[in-house]
PDB file of C-alpha atoms in Angstrom:
ATOM      1  CA  MET A   1     118.863   7.870   6.926  1.00  0.00           C
ATOM      2  CA  ALA A   2     117.647  11.270   8.169  1.00  0.00           C
ATOM      3  CA  ARG A   3     119.452  14.505   7.120  1.00  0.00           C
ATOM      4  CA  VAL A   4     119.116  18.048   8.075  1.00  0.00           C
ATOM      5  CA  TYR A   5     117.279  18.667   4.735  1.00  0.00           C
ATOM      6  CA  ASP A   6     114.295  16.542   6.212  1.00  0.00           C
ATOM      7  CA  PHE A   7     113.224  19.444   8.650  1.00  0.00           C
ATOM      8  CA  SER A   8     111.421  22.619   8.338  1.00  0.00           C
ATOM      9  CA  VAL A   9     111.687  25.399  10.963  1.00  0.00           C
ATOM     10  CA  GLU A  10     109.680  28.464  11.648  1.00  0.00           C
ATOM     11  CA  LYS A  11     110.850  31.919  10.523  1.00  0.00           C
ATOM     12  CA  PRO A  12     110.204  34.927  13.021  1.00  0.00           C
ATOM     13  CA  ASP A  13     106.957  35.694  10.987  1.00  0.00           C
ATOM     14  CA  GLY A  14     105.533  32.225  11.631  1.00  0.00           C
ATOM     15  CA  THR A  15     105.887  30.879   8.102  1.00  0.00           C
ATOM     16  CA  LEU A  16     107.831  27.615   7.602  1.00  0.00           C
ATOM     17  CA  GLN A  17     111.234  27.427   5.948  1.00  0.00           C
ATOM     18  CA  SER A  18     112.344  24.004   4.548  1.00  0.00           C
ATOM     19  CA  LEU A  19     116.106  23.394   5.373  1.00  0.00           C
ATOM     20  CA  LYS A  20     116.074  21.638   2.002  1.00  0.00           C
ATOM     21  CA  ASP A  21     116.556  25.165   0.646  1.00  0.00           C
ATOM     22  CA  TYR A  22     120.098  25.267   1.957  1.00  0.00           C
ATOM     23  CA  GLU A  23     120.899  21.914   0.187  1.00  0.00           C
ATOM     24  CA  GLY A  24     124.533  22.093  -0.950  1.00  0.00           C
ATOM     25  CA  SER A  25     125.559  24.641   1.436  1.00  0.00           C
ATOM     26  CA  VAL A  26     127.878  24.085   4.523  1.00  0.00           C
ATOM     27  CA  ILE A  27     125.615  24.999   7.529  1.00  0.00           C
ATOM     28  CA  VAL A  28     126.408  26.079  11.126  1.00  0.00           C
ATOM     29  CA  VAL A  29     123.286  25.640  13.336  1.00  0.00           C
ATOM     30  CA  VAL A  30     123.513  27.586  16.641  1.00  0.00           C
ATOM     31  CA  ASN A  31     121.131  27.951  19.445  1.00  0.00           C
ATOM     32  CA  THR A  32     121.459  31.592  20.698  1.00  0.00           C
ATOM     33  CA  ALA A  33     120.304  33.867  23.532  1.00  0.00           C
ATOM     34  CA  SER A  34     120.475  37.673  23.700  1.00  0.00           C
ATOM     35  CA  LYS A  35     121.176  37.942  27.274  1.00  0.00           C
ATOM     36  CA  CYS A  36     123.941  35.306  27.798  1.00  0.00           C
ATOM     37  CA  GLY A  37     127.446  35.539  28.826  1.00  0.00           C
ATOM     38  CA  PHE A  38     128.377  33.909  25.426  1.00  0.00           C
ATOM     39  CA  THR A  39     126.208  36.670  23.479  1.00  0.00           C
ATOM     40  CA  ASP A  40     129.295  38.301  22.310  1.00  0.00           C
ATOM     41  CA  GLN A  41     129.801  35.299  19.975  1.00  0.00           C
ATOM     42  CA  PHE A  42     127.375  36.837  17.616  1.00  0.00           C
ATOM     43  CA  LYS A  43     130.136  39.124  16.514  1.00  0.00           C
ATOM     44  CA  GLU A  44     132.360  36.163  15.441  1.00  0.00           C
ATOM     45  CA  LEU A  45     129.563  34.211  13.911  1.00  0.00           C
ATOM     46  CA  GLN A  46     128.652  37.207  11.730  1.00  0.00           C
ATOM     47  CA  GLN A  47     132.282  37.521  10.703  1.00  0.00           C
ATOM     48  CA  ILE A  48     132.365  33.969   9.738  1.00  0.00           C
ATOM     49  CA  TYR A  49     129.196  34.317   7.778  1.00  0.00           C
ATOM     50  CA  ASP A  50     130.622  37.549   5.882  1.00  0.00           C
ATOM     51  CA  ASP A  51     134.004  35.526   5.280  1.00  0.00           C
ATOM     52  CA  TYR A  52     132.510  32.316   3.949  1.00  0.00           C
ATOM     53  CA  ARG A  53     128.894  32.977   2.619  1.00  0.00           C
ATOM     54  CA  ASP A  54     130.213  33.620  -0.962  1.00  0.00           C
ATOM     55  CA  LYS A  55     131.804  30.171  -0.656  1.00  0.00           C
ATOM     56  CA  GLY A  56     128.584  28.436   0.262  1.00  0.00           C
ATOM     57  CA  LEU A  57     128.348  28.667   4.192  1.00  0.00           C
ATOM     58  CA  VAL A  58     125.252  29.680   5.921  1.00  0.00           C
ATOM     59  CA  ILE A  59     124.674  30.309   9.550  1.00  0.00           C
ATOM     60  CA  LEU A  60     121.203  29.543  11.013  1.00  0.00           C
ATOM     61  CA  GLY A  61     120.367  30.953  14.410  1.00  0.00           C
ATOM     62  CA  PHE A  62     117.808  29.639  16.699  1.00  0.00           C
ATOM     63  CA  PRO A  63     117.031  31.789  19.688  1.00  0.00           C
ATOM     64  CA  SER A  64     116.071  29.718  22.709  1.00  0.00           C
ATOM     65  CA  ASP A  65     114.862  30.577  26.224  1.00  0.00           C
ATOM     66  CA  ASN A  66     115.711  27.178  27.795  1.00  0.00           C
ATOM     67  CA  PHE A  67     118.566  28.446  29.984  1.00  0.00           C
ATOM     68  CA  ASN A  68     117.756  30.986  32.711  1.00  0.00           C
ATOM     69  CA  ASN A  69     115.414  33.048  30.551  1.00  0.00           C
ATOM     70  CA  GLN A  70     118.114  34.709  28.600  1.00  0.00           C
ATOM     71  CA  GLU A  71     116.125  35.497  25.533  1.00  0.00           C
ATOM     72  CA  PHE A  72     113.569  38.424  24.997  1.00  0.00           C
ATOM     73  CA  ASP A  73     109.911  37.459  25.029  1.00  0.00           C
ATOM     74  CA  SER A  74     109.403  39.180  21.691  1.00  0.00           C
ATOM     75  CA  MET A  75     110.956  38.004  18.390  1.00  0.00           C
ATOM     76  CA  ASP A  76     111.023  41.678  17.335  1.00  0.00           C
ATOM     77  CA  GLU A  77     113.200  42.478  20.299  1.00  0.00           C
ATOM     78  CA  THR A  78     115.406  39.560  19.563  1.00  0.00           C
ATOM     79  CA  LEU A  79     116.036  40.615  16.013  1.00  0.00           C
ATOM     80  CA  ALA A  80     116.488  44.238  16.753  1.00  0.00           C
ATOM     81  CA  PHE A  81     118.862  43.446  19.451  1.00  0.00           C
ATOM     82  CA  CYS A  82     120.959  41.006  17.186  1.00  0.00           C
ATOM     83  CA  GLU A  83     120.990  43.451  14.453  1.00  0.00           C
ATOM     84  CA  ARG A  84     121.700  46.624  16.404  1.00  0.00           C
ATOM     85  CA  ASN A  85     124.496  45.173  18.649  1.00  0.00           C
ATOM     86  CA  TYR A  86     126.115  42.737  16.452  1.00  0.00           C
ATOM     87  CA  GLY A  87     125.179  43.533  12.886  1.00  0.00           C
ATOM     88  CA  VAL A  88     123.677  39.995  12.402  1.00  0.00           C
ATOM     89  CA  THR A  89     122.434  39.399   8.918  1.00  0.00           C
ATOM     90  CA  PHE A  90     122.503  35.723   8.815  1.00  0.00           C
ATOM     91  CA  PRO A  91     119.125  34.042   9.022  1.00  0.00           C
ATOM     92  CA  MET A  92     117.438  33.976  12.457  1.00  0.00           C
ATOM     93  CA  PHE A  93     114.494  31.761  13.183  1.00  0.00           C
ATOM     94  CA  LYS A  94     111.596  31.779  15.655  1.00  0.00           C
ATOM     95  CA  LYS A  95     112.370  31.097  19.344  1.00  0.00           C
ATOM     96  CA  MET A  96     112.238  27.378  20.132  1.00  0.00           C
ATOM     97  CA  ASP A  97     113.055  24.862  22.714  1.00  0.00           C
ATOM     98  CA  VAL A  98     116.289  22.996  22.086  1.00  0.00           C
ATOM     99  CA  LYS A  99     116.297  20.505  24.935  1.00  0.00           C
ATOM    100  CA  GLY A 100     113.930  18.427  26.980  1.00  0.00           C
ATOM    101  CA  GLU A 101     110.591  16.775  25.990  1.00  0.00           C
ATOM    102  CA  HIS A 102     109.568  19.904  23.962  1.00  0.00           C
ATOM    103  CA  ALA A 103     112.820  20.177  22.059  1.00  0.00           C
ATOM    104  CA  ALA A 104     112.136  21.061  18.494  1.00  0.00           C
ATOM    105  CA  PRO A 105     112.559  18.067  15.993  1.00  0.00           C
ATOM    106  CA  LEU A 106     115.609  19.641  14.424  1.00  0.00           C
ATOM    107  CA  PHE A 107     117.510  19.952  17.765  1.00  0.00           C
ATOM    108  CA  ALA A 108     116.386  16.406  18.792  1.00  0.00           C
ATOM    109  CA  PHE A 109     117.975  15.221  15.468  1.00  0.00           C
ATOM    110  CA  LEU A 110     121.200  17.302  15.842  1.00  0.00           C
ATOM    111  CA  THR A 111     121.851  16.181  19.415  1.00  0.00           C
ATOM    112  CA  SER A 112     121.115  12.529  18.601  1.00  0.00           C
ATOM    113  CA  GLU A 113     123.631  12.644  15.617  1.00  0.00           C
ATOM    114  CA  LYS A 114     126.378  14.415  17.553  1.00  0.00           C
ATOM    115  CA  LYS A 115     126.498  13.840  21.299  1.00  0.00           C
ATOM    116  CA  GLY A 116     128.105  16.290  23.560  1.00  0.00           C
ATOM    117  CA  LEU A 117     131.015  15.448  25.800  1.00  0.00           C
ATOM    118  CA  LEU A 118     128.994  14.787  28.918  1.00  0.00           C
ATOM    119  CA  THR A 119     125.468  14.548  27.658  1.00  0.00           C
ATOM    120  CA  GLU A 120     123.573  14.172  24.373  1.00  0.00           C
ATOM    121  CA  GLY A 121     121.314  17.188  24.924  1.00  0.00           C
ATOM    122  CA  ILE A 122     122.069  20.731  24.536  1.00  0.00           C
ATOM    123  CA  LYS A 123     123.847  22.058  27.780  1.00  0.00           C
ATOM    124  CA  TRP A 124     123.744  25.796  27.249  1.00  0.00           C
ATOM    125  CA  ASN A 125     123.299  28.522  24.603  1.00  0.00           C
ATOM    126  CA  PHE A 126     125.628  28.941  21.672  1.00  0.00           C
ATOM    127  CA  THR A 127     126.071  25.126  20.924  1.00  0.00           C
ATOM    128  CA  LYS A 128     127.019  25.114  17.499  1.00  0.00           C
ATOM    129  CA  PHE A 129     126.609  22.208  14.894  1.00  0.00           C
ATOM    130  CA  LEU A 130     128.371  21.927  11.492  1.00  0.00           C
ATOM    131  CA  ILE A 131     126.541  20.248   8.613  1.00  0.00           C
ATOM    132  CA  ASP A 132     128.284  19.362   5.403  1.00  0.00           C
ATOM    133  CA  ARG A 133     127.086  19.997   1.851  1.00  0.00           C
ATOM    134  CA  GLU A 134     125.233  16.571   1.961  1.00  0.00           C
ATOM    135  CA  GLY A 135     123.040  17.457   5.032  1.00  0.00           C
ATOM    136  CA  ASN A 136     125.133  15.281   7.543  1.00  0.00           C
ATOM    137  CA  VAL A 137     125.846  16.496  10.930  1.00  0.00           C
ATOM    138  CA  VAL A 138     129.800  16.235  10.978  1.00  0.00           C
ATOM    139  CA  ASP A 139     130.899  18.250  14.014  1.00  0.00           C
ATOM    140  CA  ARG A 140     129.434  19.761  17.243  1.00  0.00           C
ATOM    141  CA  PHE A 141     131.089  22.626  19.166  1.00  0.00           C
ATOM    142  CA  ALA A 142     130.517  23.440  22.871  1.00  0.00           C
ATOM    143  CA  PRO A 143     129.118  26.764  23.989  1.00  0.00           C
ATOM    144  CA  GLN A 144     132.416  27.992  25.319  1.00  0.00           C
ATOM    145  CA  THR A 145     134.237  27.225  21.880  1.00  0.00           C
ATOM    146  CA  SER A 146     134.882  30.519  20.156  1.00  0.00           C
ATOM    147  CA  PRO A 147     133.287  30.426  16.665  1.00  0.00           C
ATOM    148  CA  ASP A 148     136.801  31.405  15.369  1.00  0.00           C
ATOM    149  CA  LYS A 149     138.059  28.215  16.586  1.00  0.00           C
ATOM    150  CA  MET A 150     135.611  26.455  14.052  1.00  0.00           C
ATOM    151  CA  ARG A 151     137.454  27.922  11.070  1.00  0.00           C
ATOM    152  CA  ALA A 152     139.898  25.062  10.487  1.00  0.00           C
ATOM    153  CA  VAL A 153     136.827  22.557  10.413  1.00  0.00           C
ATOM    154  CA  ILE A 154     134.788  24.745   8.231  1.00  0.00           C
ATOM    155  CA  ASP A 155     137.597  25.232   5.738  1.00  0.00           C
ATOM    156  CA  LYS A 156     137.656  21.356   5.543  1.00  0.00           C
ATOM    157  CA  TYR A 157     134.116  21.219   4.389  1.00  0.00           C
ATOM    158  CA  ILE A 158     133.911  24.509   2.477  1.00  0.00           C
ATOM    159  CA  GLN A 159     136.469  23.454  -0.123  1.00  0.00           C
TER     160      GLN A 159
END
């Protein structure tokens, strides 16, 4: 049975990061965009990261330009924007496709494990997936779901 740890993703500098490096952590995977109506969610995501990282939570951000070109062309611009405007310190990865025939393998896996309300695929920016300490996808949150509303579910897995 596949788990999140079976995947590697590209860091902004192009080097590969194995998700096995996060084994034993509770993980939130989120597809992000810098110029989206939900971009303010970076603030809450960073706060959750600050509140839970010492308890074993990590948030992994994956910029995507799949929805109305709402991401910068340059990774440097994306990273600077997130840090400057939202104080983002959680790991951010290289921009990738999160839907369609060119979807990154990680997102193809996530969406096959936890289907959305109306569709399997990612419908918009800031879809959030919760992964337990064993690497299983245990929950999925819609783009409009405030990260703060995830806290009760995170608490269940962080203990």
